mmCIF file of C-alpha atoms in Angstrom:
data_model
loop_
_atom_site.group_PDB
_atom_site.id
_atom_site.type_symbol
_atom_site.label_atom_id
_atom_site.label_comp_id
_atom_site.label_asym_id
_atom_site.label_seq_id
_atom_site.Cartn_x
_atom_site.Cartn_y
_atom_site.Cartn_z
ATOM 1 C CA LEU R 754 -9.078 15.009 22.171
ATOM 2 C CA ALA R 755 -10.949 14.175 18.959
ATOM 3 C CA GLY R 756 -14.492 13.245 19.782
ATOM 4 C CA ARG R 757 -14.102 14.099 23.474
ATOM 5 C CA VAL R 758 -16.350 16.365 25.523
ATOM 6 C CA ALA R 759 -14.963 19.034 27.789
ATOM 7 C CA LEU R 760 -16.463 21.431 30.318
ATOM 8 C CA VAL R 761 -14.709 24.742 31.073
ATOM 9 C CA THR R 762 -15.967 27.107 33.732
ATOM 10 C CA GLY R 763 -15.297 30.844 33.598
ATOM 11 C CA ALA R 764 -15.057 30.651 29.820
ATOM 12 C CA SER R 765 -16.201 34.128 28.798
ATOM 13 C CA ARG R 766 -12.729 35.589 28.587
ATOM 14 C CA GLY R 767 -9.109 35.220 29.748
ATOM 15 C CA VAL R 768 -7.600 31.853 30.648
ATOM 16 C CA GLY R 769 -11.000 30.089 30.481
ATOM 17 C CA GLN R 770 -11.777 31.293 26.995
ATOM 18 C CA ALA R 771 -8.275 30.491 25.718
ATOM 19 C CA THR R 772 -8.494 26.964 27.252
ATOM 20 C CA ALA R 773 -11.891 26.327 25.713
ATOM 21 C CA LEU R 774 -10.684 27.393 22.249
ATOM 22 C CA GLU R 775 -7.520 25.271 22.514
ATOM 23 C CA LEU R 776 -9.575 22.198 23.499
ATOM 24 C CA ALA R 777 -11.727 22.823 20.389
ATOM 25 C CA ARG R 778 -8.670 23.161 18.161
ATOM 26 C CA ARG R 779 -7.571 19.748 19.434
ATOM 27 C CA GLY R 780 -10.863 18.163 18.475
ATOM 28 C CA ALA R 781 -13.095 18.455 21.581
ATOM 29 C CA ASP R 782 -16.674 19.572 21.754
ATOM 30 C CA VAL R 783 -16.954 22.001 24.639
ATOM 31 C CA VAL R 784 -19.484 23.005 27.239
ATOM 32 C CA VAL R 785 -18.661 26.556 28.333
ATOM 33 C CA ALA R 786 -19.998 28.114 31.498
ATOM 34 C CA ALA R 787 -20.113 31.549 33.124
ATOM 35 C CA ARG R 788 -22.577 33.654 35.083
ATOM 36 C CA SER R 789 -24.355 34.984 31.993
ATOM 37 C CA LEU R 790 -24.545 34.157 28.321
ATOM 38 C CA ALA R 791 -24.507 37.565 26.653
ATOM 39 C CA GLU R 792 -23.700 40.185 29.331
ATOM 40 C CA ALA R 793 -20.264 41.218 30.457
ATOM 41 C CA PRO R 794 -19.487 43.117 33.699
ATOM 42 C CA THR R 795 -18.843 46.812 33.253
ATOM 43 C CA GLY R 796 -15.418 47.441 31.656
ATOM 44 C CA LEU R 797 -14.889 43.841 30.593
ATOM 45 C CA SER R 798 -15.145 42.518 27.050
ATOM 46 C CA GLY R 799 -16.024 38.968 26.064
ATOM 47 C CA THR R 800 -19.149 36.909 26.599
ATOM 48 C CA LEU R 801 -19.979 33.215 26.825
ATOM 49 C CA THR R 802 -21.964 33.477 23.587
ATOM 50 C CA GLU R 803 -18.925 34.819 21.808
ATOM 51 C CA THR R 804 -16.736 31.993 23.095
ATOM 52 C CA ALA R 805 -19.255 29.434 21.897
ATOM 53 C CA GLU R 806 -19.385 31.094 18.466
ATOM 54 C CA GLN R 807 -15.572 30.946 18.217
ATOM 55 C CA ILE R 808 -15.607 27.249 19.094
ATOM 56 C CA ARG R 809 -18.142 26.573 16.317
ATOM 57 C CA SER R 810 -15.963 28.559 13.906
ATOM 58 C CA LEU R 811 -13.255 25.992 14.621
ATOM 59 C CA GLY R 812 -15.558 23.222 13.410
ATOM 60 C CA ARG R 813 -16.500 21.897 16.872
ATOM 61 C CA GLU R 814 -19.761 21.879 18.787
ATOM 62 C CA ALA R 815 -20.358 24.228 21.736
ATOM 63 C CA HIS R 816 -22.945 24.322 24.494
ATOM 64 C CA ALA R 817 -23.114 27.512 26.537
ATOM 65 C CA VAL R 818 -24.619 27.282 30.043
ATOM 66 C CA ALA R 819 -25.238 30.213 32.421
ATOM 67 C CA ALA R 820 -24.351 29.184 35.978
ATOM 68 C CA ASP R 821 -23.664 31.107 39.194
ATOM 69 C CA LEU R 822 -20.966 29.038 40.931
ATOM 70 C CA ASN R 823 -21.590 30.918 44.172
ATOM 71 C CA ASP R 824 -24.882 28.979 44.304
ATOM 72 C CA PRO R 825 -24.378 25.227 44.892
ATOM 73 C CA GLY R 826 -27.787 24.524 43.295
ATOM 74 C CA SER R 827 -26.781 26.379 40.111
ATOM 75 C CA THR R 828 -23.460 24.486 40.047
ATOM 76 C CA THR R 829 -25.305 21.169 40.326
ATOM 77 C CA GLN R 830 -27.558 22.200 37.458
ATOM 78 C CA LEU R 831 -24.453 22.983 35.375
ATOM 79 C CA GLY R 832 -23.123 19.470 35.960
ATOM 80 C CA ASP R 833 -26.481 18.001 34.932
ATOM 81 C CA ALA R 834 -26.690 20.189 31.828
ATOM 82 C CA ALA R 835 -23.149 19.220 30.747
ATOM 83 C CA LEU R 836 -23.880 15.509 31.138
ATOM 84 C CA ASN R 837 -27.228 15.729 29.362
ATOM 85 C CA TRP R 838 -25.731 17.425 26.323
ATOM 86 C CA LYS R 839 -23.654 14.486 25.074
ATOM 87 C CA GLY R 840 -24.162 11.877 27.775
ATOM 88 C CA ARG R 841 -20.691 12.327 29.222
ATOM 89 C CA VAL R 842 -17.891 14.772 30.013
ATOM 90 C CA ASP R 843 -14.357 13.527 29.489
ATOM 91 C CA VAL R 844 -12.456 16.657 30.624
ATOM 92 C CA LEU R 845 -13.446 19.040 33.384
ATOM 93 C CA VAL R 846 -11.520 22.308 33.653
ATOM 94 C CA ASN R 847 -12.329 24.169 36.893
ATOM 95 C CA ASN R 848 -11.092 27.587 35.823
ATOM 96 C CA ALA R 849 -13.639 29.995 37.277
ATOM 97 C CA ALA R 850 -12.570 31.964 40.355
ATOM 98 C CA PHE R 851 -13.906 34.868 42.380
ATOM 99 C CA LEU R 852 -11.699 37.872 41.615
ATOM 100 C CA GLY R 853 -13.785 40.777 42.819
ATOM 101 C CA ARG R 854 -12.693 43.535 45.189
ATOM 102 C CA ALA R 855 -13.144 41.267 48.177
ATOM 103 C CA ALA R 856 -10.327 39.027 46.899
ATOM 104 C CA TYR R 857 -7.926 41.756 48.082
ATOM 105 C CA HIS R 858 -9.583 42.463 51.448
ATOM 106 C CA SER R 859 -7.674 42.198 54.717
ATOM 107 C CA LEU R 860 -9.147 40.554 57.816
ATOM 108 C CA ASP R 861 -10.565 43.896 58.968
ATOM 109 C CA GLU R 862 -12.186 44.630 55.615
ATOM 110 C CA LEU R 863 -13.558 41.180 54.835
ATOM 111 C CA ASP R 864 -17.028 40.103 55.868
ATOM 112 C CA LEU R 865 -18.193 36.517 56.240
ATOM 113 C CA LYS R 866 -20.470 36.686 53.147
ATOM 114 C CA ASN R 867 -17.553 37.489 50.813
ATOM 115 C CA PHE R 868 -15.265 34.968 52.570
ATOM 116 C CA GLN R 869 -17.820 32.230 51.946
ATOM 117 C CA ARG R 870 -18.496 33.419 48.428
ATOM 118 C CA GLN R 871 -14.860 32.983 47.459
ATOM 119 C CA PHE R 872 -14.750 29.439 48.889
ATOM 120 C CA ASN R 873 -18.074 28.626 47.122
ATOM 121 C CA VAL R 874 -16.692 29.590 43.704
ATOM 122 C CA ASN R 875 -13.070 28.547 44.073
ATOM 123 C CA VAL R 876 -13.358 25.285 46.051
ATOM 124 C CA THR R 877 -16.977 24.139 46.584
ATOM 125 C CA ALA R 878 -17.913 24.406 42.868
ATOM 126 C CA PRO R 879 -14.999 22.176 41.727
ATOM 127 C CA PHE R 880 -16.032 19.669 44.348
ATOM 128 C CA ILE R 881 -19.670 19.676 43.209
ATOM 129 C CA LEU R 882 -18.678 19.313 39.524
ATOM 130 C CA ALA R 883 -16.268 16.486 40.260
ATOM 131 C CA LYS R 884 -19.013 14.786 42.282
ATOM 132 C CA ALA R 885 -21.450 15.147 39.387
ATOM 133 C CA LEU R 886 -19.116 14.101 36.546
ATOM 134 C CA VAL R 887 -16.858 11.418 37.998
ATOM 135 C CA PRO R 888 -19.480 8.589 37.821
ATOM 136 C CA ALA R 889 -19.796 9.022 34.028
ATOM 137 C CA MET R 890 -16.026 9.292 33.658
ATOM 138 C CA ARG R 891 -15.634 6.101 35.639
ATOM 139 C CA SER R 892 -18.189 4.312 33.493
ATOM 140 C CA ALA R 893 -16.404 5.471 30.341
ATOM 141 C CA GLY R 894 -13.034 4.137 31.590
ATOM 142 C CA GLY R 895 -11.407 7.385 32.587
ATOM 143 C CA GLY R 896 -11.232 11.151 32.343
ATOM 144 C CA VAL R 897 -9.339 14.261 33.332
ATOM 145 C CA ILE R 898 -10.001 16.965 35.967
ATOM 146 C CA VAL R 899 -7.935 20.073 35.770
ATOM 147 C CA ASN R 900 -8.017 22.655 38.554
ATOM 148 C CA ILE R 901 -6.573 26.126 37.757
ATOM 149 C CA THR R 902 -4.602 27.203 40.735
ATOM 150 C CA SER R 903 -2.209 30.044 41.714
ATOM 151 C CA GLY R 904 1.042 30.681 43.437
ATOM 152 C CA ALA R 905 -1.111 32.400 46.009
ATOM 153 C CA GLY R 906 -1.883 28.994 47.434
ATOM 154 C CA LEU R 907 1.713 28.196 48.360
ATOM 155 C CA ILE R 908 3.063 28.685 51.895
ATOM 156 C CA GLY R 909 5.654 31.459 51.857
ATOM 157 C CA GLU R 910 5.910 35.187 51.329
ATOM 158 C CA TYR R 911 3.176 36.593 49.150
ATOM 159 C CA THR R 912 2.855 40.316 48.726
ATOM 160 C CA THR R 913 -0.518 40.610 46.923
ATOM 161 C CA PRO R 914 -3.124 41.865 49.416
ATOM 162 C CA GLY R 915 -6.034 39.768 50.560
ATOM 163 C CA ILE R 916 -6.436 36.715 52.812
ATOM 164 C CA THR R 917 -9.077 34.541 51.133
ATOM 165 C CA TYR R 918 -7.972 33.974 47.528
ATOM 166 C CA GLY R 919 -4.698 32.284 48.574
ATOM 167 C CA SER R 920 -6.558 30.241 51.196
ATOM 168 C CA THR R 921 -8.990 28.936 48.536
ATOM 169 C CA LYS R 922 -6.140 28.018 46.128
ATOM 170 C CA ALA R 923 -4.314 26.170 48.929
ATOM 171 C CA ALA R 924 -7.485 24.170 49.564
ATOM 172 C CA LEU R 925 -7.897 23.519 45.855
ATOM 173 C CA ASN R 926 -4.327 22.245 45.599
ATOM 174 C CA ARG R 927 -4.938 19.748 48.365
ATOM 175 C CA LEU R 928 -8.294 18.754 46.956
ATOM 176 C CA SER R 929 -6.510 18.035 43.659
ATOM 177 C CA THR R 930 -3.869 15.751 45.167
ATOM 178 C CA LEU R 931 -6.392 13.828 47.257
ATOM 179 C CA LEU R 932 -8.781 13.337 44.339
ATOM 180 C CA ALA R 933 -5.823 12.212 42.215
ATOM 181 C CA ARG R 934 -5.009 9.616 44.846
ATOM 182 C CA ASP R 935 -8.533 8.325 45.123
ATOM 183 C CA LEU R 936 -9.457 8.358 41.420
ATOM 184 C CA ARG R 937 -6.247 6.996 39.893
ATOM 185 C CA ALA R 938 -7.588 3.440 39.988
ATOM 186 C CA ASP R 939 -10.554 4.566 37.888
ATOM 187 C CA GLY R 940 -8.317 5.927 35.117
ATOM 188 C CA ILE R 941 -9.180 9.490 36.066
ATOM 189 C CA THR R 942 -6.269 11.942 36.172
ATOM 190 C CA VAL R 943 -6.520 14.954 38.467
ATOM 191 C CA PHE R 944 -4.005 17.794 38.544
ATOM 192 C CA ALA R 945 -3.700 21.474 39.328
ATOM 193 C CA VAL R 946 -2.184 23.971 36.878
ATOM 194 C CA ASP R 947 -0.745 27.337 37.853
ATOM 195 C CA PRO R 948 -0.724 29.407 34.606
ATOM 196 C CA GLY R 949 1.458 32.038 36.230
ATOM 197 C CA TYR R 950 0.746 35.782 35.965
ATOM 198 C CA THR R 951 -1.553 36.039 32.967
ATOM 199 C CA ARG R 952 -2.485 39.249 31.228
ATOM 200 C CA THR R 953 -6.271 38.996 31.206
ATOM 201 C CA ILE R 954 -8.637 41.884 31.021
ATOM 202 C CA LEU R 955 -9.454 41.439 34.708
ATOM 203 C CA ALA R 956 -5.779 41.375 35.621
ATOM 204 C CA GLU R 957 -5.293 44.646 33.836
ATOM 205 C CA GLN R 958 -8.142 46.160 35.837
ATOM 206 C CA THR R 959 -6.894 44.976 39.180
ATOM 207 C CA ALA R 960 -3.093 45.160 38.784
ATOM 208 C CA ARG R 961 -2.771 48.526 40.499
ATOM 209 C CA GLN R 962 -4.972 47.465 43.423
ATOM 210 C CA ALA R 963 -2.975 44.251 43.781
ATOM 211 C CA GLY R 964 0.395 46.082 43.555
ATOM 212 C CA GLN R 965 1.357 44.106 40.493
ATOM 213 C CA ASP R 966 3.245 45.100 37.331
ATOM 214 C CA ILE R 967 0.948 44.097 34.413
ATOM 215 C CA SER R 968 3.859 44.307 31.962
ATOM 216 C CA ALA R 969 5.279 41.134 33.600
ATOM 217 C CA ALA R 970 2.190 39.128 32.639
ATOM 218 C CA HIS R 971 1.981 36.793 29.640
ATOM 219 C CA PRO R 972 -1.109 36.592 27.348
ATOM 220 C CA PRO R 973 -3.723 33.855 27.984
ATOM 221 C CA GLU R 974 -2.868 32.102 24.744
ATOM 222 C CA VAL R 975 0.757 31.504 25.855
ATOM 223 C CA PRO R 976 1.571 28.550 28.184
ATOM 224 C CA ALA R 977 2.976 29.556 31.531
ATOM 225 C CA CYS R 978 6.708 30.278 31.483
ATOM 226 C CA VAL R 979 7.393 28.224 34.624
ATOM 227 C CA ILE R 980 8.983 24.953 35.539
ATOM 228 C CA ALA R 981 6.471 22.123 36.059
ATOM 229 C CA ASP R 982 7.311 19.204 38.311
ATOM 230 C CA LEU R 983 5.573 15.903 37.541
ATOM 231 C CA ILE R 984 5.022 14.025 40.792
ATOM 232 C CA GLU R 985 3.935 10.413 40.382
ATOM 233 C CA ALA R 986 4.121 7.183 42.316
ATOM 234 C CA ASP R 987 5.925 5.685 39.314
ATOM 235 C CA PRO R 988 9.679 6.260 39.957
ATOM 236 C CA SER R 989 10.327 6.083 36.208
ATOM 237 C CA VAL R 990 8.582 9.439 35.781
ATOM 238 C CA THR R 991 11.159 12.233 36.003
ATOM 239 C CA THR R 992 10.934 15.974 36.395
ATOM 240 C CA ALA R 993 9.996 17.750 33.147
ATOM 241 C CA THR R 994 10.550 21.369 32.236
#
């Protein structure tokens, strides 16, 4: 990743921050994005400015951009700002997700505004950013798009309350496979990563509401302790663990 440029959304804390710092350790300059630069929601630590400072302390350059991914116009501006910084983005990590109270709402509790808000942040924003950044990746000969997903998107029993979060992750999973199919010829790799149950500050706050045991979660800095299947058209590629 030396000399590469990455964009990570939702980089103030948790998985996004850990990802941005690891990209920097591996040599990338990083655009980090979140809703605000220096303010954190009540009860949460970590800001985008702090993440950018930590990237610079690792000897890499950082560009912090405030963007509300619920607003398609703001998301488009983020893509433009990322491209204008260095002229290209080689790696896009769509990490940001809506994880407010409405993520746990049942059909009776959920209103249309919060249903649409979750799809805006979790699905529409990754689409807009891919749309904005792929032309430059294509011109540069390739790139990588990483979509952070969840087991909530799989069909099967799922005990965590809420109907929209899992629906958005299922949509993101399918978007990932279809983009991978269409962009392979351009040298652009697209895949979805499920980091597993991660002990972020937000997860600690919402564990009781979600009926989850926070002690089972792993820290953001630790790769997911799950089996990963590599699915490729090339039959020589085998399953890796």
